[in-house]
Amino acid sequence: VNDSYGHGTGDQLIRAVAAGLKVLIPQGAVLARIGGDEFAIAFLSDGENAAALQLSEQILDFLVDPLEIGRRVVVVGASIGIAMSPAGTIEREELVRRSDLAMYKAKEAGRARMTLYDPSMDADREQRNALELDLRNAIESGDLTLAYQPLVDATTQALTGVEALVRWNRPGHGPVSPEVFIPIAETSGLIESLGLFVLRKACETAKQWPELNVSVNVSPGQFRNPAFTDYVRYVLKQTEIEASRITLEITEGYMIQNPQRTRQSIERLKGLGVKVALDDFGSGFSSIGYLRQFGFDRIKIDRSLVMGVNEDKRQREMLQATVALARSLDIPVTAEGIETEGQAVAMRLFGCDCLQGYLFGKPMVAERITDMLNE
Ligand code: C2E
Ligand code: CA
Ligand code: CA
Ligand code: CA
């Protein structure tokens, strides 16, 4: 059960949901609260899925209507996993484990879903566990590396900075995309050590490029940690890097969920002298007006928006308006994912002062950046 607005109505909410479920479940069924916001319902059926699917649908329907908790109206949702024990052949613990696995699959698929357990879920889980184990080893033995992608001045196309991007060559498997392993690091408690490695490595490397700014991605799991500012202060001191040359990039998603804490964290980070940029702008929901209060030093327009700039008239207009609004708040704008001259020209025309994309260079090893500076 997910209180999607995080109103924190807690036990009252759980009681209201439980009361609703009690009405829905069939005669003789067992309703149990596993813990937190998780419930289990067990009942006998004729051996087919239909009854469980139907009940799940009824539960999701029931939760579509907002619940009144005291004077509050709360919107809740649920992710439901279903497992069957044909003729009682599956042990109770195993049945709970299977439905739990199916529930996580439902969760991954989006809100308000129901999913039936199937054995391939065990294989998925095993693969994921193996990946997690390898990632843990890679972090511990320093097998992760950083690639650096050029950031150029929109007018002169001179190299002004780089973005550090983590790379992992998984033994026996080849390169794994950070889009795959960062989320795994997030949910397995590895993000802190991974993030610390990236920040330290990027700061150390940046020392050989006194003329460049270095951007480092910070994931929500790092940013959420109240001690994050202390880590940053520590690394800055340890590597003796000039703080103003470091930009931390954070994504929109986290900010929307935790506006208050985001504001505080940004303030503290800026107190250290580092810059803070909003990454992937335009891929989510935030409006520019809303951004003013956060004090971002820079906005990066998401590649998905930049892509269509010369194809789709409406997208072009929206992009133009977005950049103009950011500029009206005196926030400089970077366009990412520039692959063609046409895109570069358009984004500069709209007012972006910094460009990034394959047109100017793919992410590359540090030595190549040094070569570029010496060219
Ligand atoms: P991002 O921060 O938006 O980084 C830009 C991504 O777009 C990079 O993918 C980069 O290689 C790719 N890219 C840049 N220019 C172009 C272009 O012109 N065309 C195309 N098609 N792609 C382009 P990458 O390195 O695979 O990273 C993916 C995402 O993973 C990053 O998106 C970032 O969110 C995350 N990530 C990467 N490194 C780190 C890290 O060290 N820490 C954290 N927390 N996240 C990271
Ligand atoms: Ca939950
Ligand atoms: Ca980024
Ligand atoms: Ca981005």
Coordinates of C-alpha atoms and ligand atoms in Angstrom, one line a residue:
V1 CA 0.0 0.0 0.0
N2 CA 1.5 3.3 -1.0
D3 CA 0.4 6.7 0.3
S4 CA 1.5 8.4 -2.9
Y5 CA 1.7 11.9 -1.4
G6 CA 3.6 10.8 1.7
H7 CA 1.2 12.6 4.0
G8 CA 2.4 10.4 6.8
T9 CA -1.0 9.7 8.1
G10 CA 0.5 6.4 9.3
D11 CA -1.5 4.0 11.4
Q12 CA -4.8 5.7 10.8
L13 CA -4.3 5.2 7.1
I14 CA -3.3 1.5 7.6
R15 CA -6.4 1.0 9.7
A16 CA -8.6 2.5 7.1
V17 CA -7.1 0.3 4.4
A18 CA -7.4 -2.8 6.5
A19 CA -11.1 -2.0 7.2
G20 CA -11.7 -1.8 3.5
L21 CA -9.9 -5.0 2.8
K22 CA -11.9 -6.8 5.4
V23 CA -15.1 -6.0 3.6
L24 CA -13.7 -7.2 0.3
I25 CA -12.2 -10.6 1.1
P26 CA -14.2 -13.7 0.7
Q27 CA -15.7 -15.8 3.6
G28 CA -13.0 -17.8 5.4
A29 CA -10.1 -15.8 4.0
V30 CA -7.2 -14.7 6.2
L31 CA -6.1 -11.1 6.2
A32 CA -2.7 -10.3 7.9
R33 CA -0.5 -7.3 8.1
I34 CA 3.0 -8.5 7.4
G35 CA 4.5 -5.3 8.6
G36 CA 4.8 -1.7 7.6
D37 CA 2.4 -1.1 4.7
E38 CA 2.3 -4.7 3.5
F39 CA -0.7 -7.0 3.8
A40 CA -1.2 -10.6 2.9
I41 CA -4.5 -12.3 2.1
A42 CA -4.7 -16.1 2.0
F43 CA -7.7 -18.0 0.8
L44 CA -8.8 -21.3 -0.7
S45 CA -10.0 -21.3 -4.3
D46 CA -10.9 -23.9 -6.9
G47 CA -7.3 -24.1 -8.1
E48 CA -7.6 -21.4 -10.8
N49 CA -6.1 -17.9 -10.8
A50 CA -9.4 -16.2 -11.5
A51 CA -10.6 -15.7 -8.0
A52 CA -7.3 -14.1 -6.9
L53 CA -7.2 -11.9 -10.0
Q54 CA -10.8 -10.8 -9.4
L55 CA -10.1 -10.0 -5.7
S56 CA -7.0 -8.0 -6.7
E57 CA -9.0 -6.0 -9.1
Q58 CA -11.6 -5.2 -6.5
I59 CA -8.9 -4.1 -4.1
L60 CA -7.3 -1.8 -6.7
D61 CA -10.7 -0.4 -7.5
F62 CA -11.5 0.2 -3.8
L63 CA -8.2 2.1 -3.5
V64 CA -8.9 4.3 -6.5
D65 CA -11.2 6.4 -4.4
P66 CA -9.4 8.7 -2.0
L67 CA -9.7 7.8 1.7
E68 CA -10.8 10.3 4.3
I69 CA -8.5 10.2 7.3
G70 CA -9.6 12.7 9.9
R71 CA -9.9 15.9 8.0
R72 CA -7.5 14.8 5.3
V73 CA -8.2 13.2 2.0
V74 CA -5.5 10.7 1.1
V75 CA -4.8 9.0 -2.2
V76 CA -3.4 5.5 -1.8
G77 CA -2.4 2.8 -4.2
A78 CA -1.3 -0.8 -4.0
S79 CA 1.0 -3.2 -5.8
I80 CA -0.3 -6.8 -5.6
G81 CA 1.6 -10.1 -6.1
I82 CA -0.3 -13.4 -6.4
A83 CA 1.1 -16.9 -5.9
M84 CA -0.8 -20.2 -6.0
S85 CA -0.3 -23.4 -4.1
P86 CA -1.9 -26.1 -6.2
A87 CA -3.5 -28.7 -3.9
G88 CA -1.5 -27.2 -1.1
T89 CA 1.8 -28.5 -2.5
I90 CA 3.7 -25.2 -1.8
E91 CA 4.8 -24.5 1.7
R92 CA 3.4 -21.5 3.4
E93 CA 6.8 -19.6 3.6
E94 CA 7.5 -20.3 0.0
L95 CA 4.1 -19.1 -1.0
V96 CA 4.7 -15.8 0.9
R97 CA 8.1 -15.5 -0.8
R98 CA 6.7 -16.0 -4.2
S99 CA 3.9 -13.5 -3.8
D100 CA 6.4 -11.0 -2.4
L101 CA 8.6 -11.5 -5.5
A102 CA 5.5 -11.0 -7.7
M103 CA 4.6 -7.9 -5.7
Y104 CA 8.0 -6.4 -6.4
K105 CA 7.5 -7.1 -10.1
A106 CA 4.2 -5.3 -9.9
K107 CA 5.8 -2.4 -8.2
E108 CA 8.5 -2.2 -10.9
A109 CA 5.8 -2.1 -13.6
G110 CA 4.2 1.0 -12.2
R111 CA 1.5 2.0 -9.7
A112 CA -1.7 0.0 -9.1
R113 CA -0.7 -3.3 -10.8
M114 CA -1.2 -6.9 -10.0
T115 CA 1.2 -9.6 -11.1
L116 CA 1.1 -13.4 -10.9
Y117 CA 4.2 -15.2 -9.8
D118 CA 6.0 -17.2 -12.4
P119 CA 9.3 -19.2 -12.0
S120 CA 11.2 -16.9 -14.3
M121 CA 11.0 -14.3 -11.5
D122 CA 13.4 -16.4 -9.5
A123 CA 15.9 -16.4 -12.4
D124 CA 15.6 -12.6 -12.6
R125 CA 16.2 -12.3 -8.9
E126 CA 19.2 -14.5 -9.1
Q127 CA 20.7 -12.6 -12.0
R128 CA 20.2 -9.4 -10.1
N129 CA 21.8 -10.8 -7.0
A130 CA 24.8 -11.9 -9.0
L131 CA 25.1 -8.5 -10.6
E132 CA 24.9 -6.9 -7.2
L133 CA 27.6 -9.1 -5.8
D134 CA 29.9 -8.3 -8.8
L135 CA 29.2 -4.6 -8.4
R136 CA 30.1 -4.8 -4.7
N137 CA 33.4 -6.4 -5.6
A138 CA 34.0 -3.9 -8.3
I139 CA 33.6 -1.0 -5.9
E140 CA 35.7 -2.6 -3.2
S141 CA 38.5 -3.5 -5.5
G142 CA 38.4 -0.2 -7.4
D143 CA 37.4 -1.7 -10.7
L144 CA 35.1 1.2 -11.7
T145 CA 36.5 3.9 -13.9
L146 CA 35.5 7.3 -15.0
A147 CA 34.9 8.6 -18.5
Y148 CA 34.9 12.3 -19.2
Q149 CA 32.6 14.0 -21.7
P150 CA 33.5 17.5 -23.1
L151 CA 31.3 20.5 -22.3
V152 CA 31.9 23.3 -24.8
D153 CA 31.2 27.0 -25.0
A154 CA 28.2 27.4 -27.2
T155 CA 29.7 30.3 -29.2
T156 CA 33.4 29.4 -29.5
Q157 CA 33.0 25.6 -29.1
A158 CA 36.1 25.7 -26.9
L159 CA 36.4 23.1 -24.2
T160 CA 35.3 24.6 -20.9
G161 CA 34.6 21.6 -18.8
V162 CA 33.9 17.8 -18.6
E163 CA 31.2 15.6 -17.1
A164 CA 32.5 12.6 -15.2
L165 CA 30.5 9.4 -16.0
V166 CA 31.1 6.2 -14.2
R167 CA 32.0 3.0 -16.2
W168 CA 32.0 -0.6 -15.2
N169 CA 33.5 -3.4 -17.3
R170 CA 31.9 -6.5 -15.6
P171 CA 34.2 -9.5 -15.7
G172 CA 32.9 -12.1 -18.1
H173 CA 30.0 -9.9 -19.2
G174 CA 31.5 -6.7 -20.7
P175 CA 30.4 -3.1 -20.1
V176 CA 27.3 -2.5 -18.1
S177 CA 25.4 0.8 -18.5
P178 CA 25.2 3.1 -15.4
E179 CA 21.5 3.2 -16.2
V180 CA 21.4 -0.4 -15.1
F181 CA 23.8 -0.5 -12.2
I182 CA 23.2 2.9 -10.5
P183 CA 19.6 1.9 -9.6
I184 CA 20.9 -1.4 -8.2
A185 CA 23.5 0.5 -6.2
E186 CA 20.7 2.7 -4.9
T187 CA 18.6 -0.2 -3.6
S188 CA 21.4 -2.3 -2.3
G189 CA 23.2 0.3 -0.1
L190 CA 26.2 0.6 -2.4
I191 CA 25.5 4.0 -3.7
E192 CA 27.3 5.8 -0.9
S193 CA 30.7 4.1 -1.5
L194 CA 30.1 4.3 -5.3
G195 CA 29.4 8.0 -5.1
L196 CA 32.3 8.7 -2.9
F197 CA 34.6 6.9 -5.3
V198 CA 33.3 8.9 -8.3
L199 CA 33.6 12.2 -6.5
R200 CA 37.1 11.5 -5.2
K201 CA 38.3 10.2 -8.5
A202 CA 36.8 13.1 -10.4
C203 CA 38.3 15.7 -8.0
E204 CA 41.7 14.1 -8.2
T205 CA 41.7 13.9 -11.9
A206 CA 40.4 17.5 -12.2
K207 CA 43.6 18.8 -10.7
Q208 CA 45.5 18.2 -13.9
W209 CA 43.1 20.4 -15.8
P210 CA 43.1 23.7 -13.9
E211 CA 41.3 25.4 -16.7
L212 CA 38.3 23.1 -16.7
N213 CA 35.1 22.7 -14.7
V214 CA 34.2 19.2 -13.7
S215 CA 30.6 18.0 -13.3
V216 CA 29.8 15.0 -11.1
N217 CA 26.4 13.2 -11.0
V218 CA 24.8 12.8 -7.6
S219 CA 22.1 10.2 -7.3
P220 CA 19.1 10.7 -5.0
G221 CA 20.4 8.1 -2.6
Q222 CA 23.5 10.1 -2.0
F223 CA 21.7 13.4 -1.9
R224 CA 19.2 12.1 0.6
N225 CA 22.0 11.3 3.1
P226 CA 22.2 14.1 5.7
A227 CA 26.0 13.5 5.8
F228 CA 26.4 14.1 2.1
T229 CA 27.7 17.6 2.6
D230 CA 30.2 16.3 5.0
Y231 CA 31.5 13.8 2.4
V232 CA 31.8 16.6 -0.1
R233 CA 33.7 18.8 2.3
Y234 CA 36.0 15.9 3.2
V235 CA 36.8 15.1 -0.4
L236 CA 37.3 18.7 -1.3
K237 CA 39.8 19.0 1.5
Q238 CA 41.5 15.7 0.8
T239 CA 42.0 16.4 -2.9
E240 CA 42.7 20.1 -2.4
I241 CA 40.6 21.0 -5.4
E242 CA 39.2 24.5 -5.8
A243 CA 35.5 24.0 -4.9
S244 CA 34.2 26.4 -7.5
R245 CA 35.4 24.2 -10.3
I246 CA 33.1 21.3 -9.2
T247 CA 29.5 21.2 -10.3
L248 CA 27.2 18.6 -8.7
E249 CA 24.4 17.5 -11.0
I250 CA 21.1 16.3 -9.4
T251 CA 18.0 15.1 -11.1
E252 CA 14.5 16.5 -11.0
G253 CA 12.8 13.5 -9.6
Y254 CA 14.2 13.7 -6.1
M255 CA 13.7 17.5 -5.9
I256 CA 10.0 17.2 -6.5
Q257 CA 9.5 14.6 -3.8
N258 CA 11.5 16.5 -1.2
P259 CA 11.5 20.2 -2.0
Q260 CA 12.2 21.3 1.6
R261 CA 15.2 19.0 2.1
T262 CA 16.5 19.7 -1.4
R263 CA 16.5 23.4 -0.7
Q264 CA 18.5 22.9 2.5
S265 CA 21.0 20.5 1.0
I266 CA 21.6 22.8 -1.9
E267 CA 22.2 25.7 0.4
R268 CA 24.7 23.8 2.5
L269 CA 26.6 22.5 -0.6
K270 CA 26.8 26.0 -2.0
G271 CA 28.2 27.1 1.3
L272 CA 31.1 24.8 0.5
G273 CA 31.7 26.7 -2.7
V274 CA 30.6 24.0 -5.1
K275 CA 28.1 24.6 -7.9
V276 CA 24.8 22.7 -8.1
A277 CA 23.1 22.0 -11.4
L278 CA 19.6 20.6 -12.2
D279 CA 20.1 17.6 -14.5
D280 CA 17.7 16.2 -17.1
F281 CA 15.4 19.2 -17.0
G282 CA 12.3 18.7 -19.1
S283 CA 12.1 15.0 -18.7
G284 CA 9.8 15.3 -15.6
F285 CA 7.3 17.7 -14.3
S286 CA 8.9 20.7 -12.7
S287 CA 8.1 24.2 -13.9
I288 CA 10.7 26.8 -14.2
G289 CA 8.9 29.1 -11.8
Y290 CA 9.2 26.5 -9.2
L291 CA 12.9 26.3 -9.7
R292 CA 13.7 29.8 -8.6
Q293 CA 13.6 28.9 -4.9
F294 CA 16.2 26.2 -5.2
G295 CA 19.1 28.4 -6.2
F296 CA 20.5 26.2 -8.9
D297 CA 23.6 27.5 -10.6
R298 CA 22.8 25.8 -13.9
I299 CA 20.1 23.9 -15.7
K300 CA 20.8 21.0 -18.1
I301 CA 18.1 20.5 -20.7
D302 CA 17.4 16.8 -21.2
R303 CA 18.6 15.0 -24.3
S304 CA 15.0 13.8 -25.1
L305 CA 14.0 17.4 -25.6
V306 CA 17.0 18.5 -27.6
M307 CA 16.7 15.5 -29.9
G308 CA 13.6 16.8 -31.7
V309 CA 14.5 20.4 -31.9
N310 CA 14.7 20.6 -35.6
E311 CA 12.0 18.1 -36.4
D312 CA 9.0 19.0 -34.3
K313 CA 7.7 22.6 -34.4
R314 CA 5.9 22.4 -31.0
Q315 CA 8.9 20.8 -29.3
R316 CA 11.1 23.6 -30.7
E317 CA 8.8 26.2 -29.4
M318 CA 8.6 24.6 -26.0
L319 CA 12.3 24.3 -25.8
Q320 CA 12.8 27.9 -26.8
A321 CA 10.4 29.0 -24.1
T322 CA 12.0 26.9 -21.5
V323 CA 15.5 28.2 -22.2
A324 CA 14.1 31.8 -22.3
L325 CA 12.5 31.3 -18.9
A326 CA 15.6 29.9 -17.3
R327 CA 17.6 32.9 -18.7
S328 CA 15.0 35.3 -17.3
L329 CA 15.9 33.8 -13.9
D330 CA 19.5 34.4 -14.7
I331 CA 20.3 30.7 -14.6
P332 CA 22.7 29.6 -17.3
V333 CA 21.6 26.6 -19.5
T334 CA 23.4 23.6 -20.9
A335 CA 21.9 21.6 -23.7
E336 CA 22.9 17.9 -23.6
G337 CA 22.8 15.2 -26.3
I338 CA 23.8 17.5 -29.2
E339 CA 24.6 15.2 -32.1
T340 CA 24.2 17.5 -35.1
E341 CA 25.4 20.9 -36.2
G342 CA 21.7 21.9 -36.6
Q343 CA 20.9 21.1 -33.0
A344 CA 24.0 23.0 -31.9
V345 CA 23.0 26.1 -33.9
A346 CA 19.4 26.0 -32.6
M347 CA 20.3 25.6 -28.9
R348 CA 22.9 28.4 -29.1
L349 CA 20.3 30.6 -30.8
F350 CA 17.8 29.9 -28.0
G351 CA 20.4 31.1 -25.5
C352 CA 22.2 28.0 -24.1
D353 CA 25.8 29.0 -23.2
C354 CA 27.1 25.5 -22.9
L355 CA 26.7 22.4 -25.1
Q356 CA 27.4 18.7 -24.6
G357 CA 27.0 15.8 -26.9
Y358 CA 28.6 13.3 -29.3
L359 CA 29.1 16.1 -31.8
F360 CA 31.8 17.6 -29.5
G361 CA 33.0 14.3 -28.1
K362 CA 31.8 11.1 -26.5
P363 CA 32.7 10.2 -22.9
M364 CA 36.5 9.4 -23.1
V365 CA 39.4 8.4 -20.9
A366 CA 41.1 11.2 -19.0
E367 CA 44.2 11.1 -21.3
R368 CA 42.1 12.1 -24.3
I369 CA 40.8 15.2 -22.5
T370 CA 44.5 16.1 -21.7
D371 CA 45.2 15.6 -25.5
M372 CA 42.3 17.9 -26.4
L373 CA 43.7 20.6 -24.1
N374 CA 47.1 20.3 -25.7
E375 CA 45.8 20.4 -29.3
Ligands
C2E1 P1 23.2 11.9 -17.6 O1 23.8 12.5 -16.4 O2 22.1 12.5 -18.3 O3 24.5 11.7 -18.6 C1 24.5 11.9 -20.0 C2 24.3 10.6 -20.7 O4 24.0 10.8 -22.0 C3 25.6 9.7 -20.7 O5 25.2 8.4 -20.7 C4 26.2 10.1 -22.0 O6 27.1 9.2 -22.5 C5 25.0 10.3 -22.9 N1 25.2 11.2 -24.0 C6 25.9 12.3 -24.0 N2 25.9 12.9 -25.2 C7 25.1 12.2 -26.0 C8 24.7 12.3 -27.3 O7 25.0 13.2 -28.1 N3 23.8 11.3 -27.8 C9 23.5 10.2 -27.0 N4 22.7 9.3 -27.6 N5 23.9 10.1 -25.7 C10 24.7 11.1 -25.2 P2 25.8 7.3 -19.7 O8 27.3 7.6 -19.4 O9 25.4 6.0 -20.1 O10 25.1 7.7 -18.3 C11 23.7 7.5 -18.2 C12 23.2 8.0 -16.9 O11 23.7 7.3 -15.8 C13 23.6 9.5 -16.7 O12 22.8 10.3 -17.4 C14 23.5 9.6 -15.2 O13 22.2 9.8 -14.8 C15 23.9 8.2 -14.7 N6 25.3 8.2 -14.3 C16 26.4 8.1 -15.1 N7 27.5 8.2 -14.3 C17 27.1 8.4 -13.0 C18 27.8 8.6 -11.8 O14 29.0 8.7 -11.7 N8 27.0 8.8 -10.7 C19 25.7 8.8 -10.8 N9 25.0 8.9 -9.6 N10 25.0 8.6 -11.9 C20 25.7 8.4 -13.0
CA2 CA 4.9 0.5 0.2
CA3 CA 24.4 14.4 -15.8
CA4 CA 21.3 14.5 -18.3

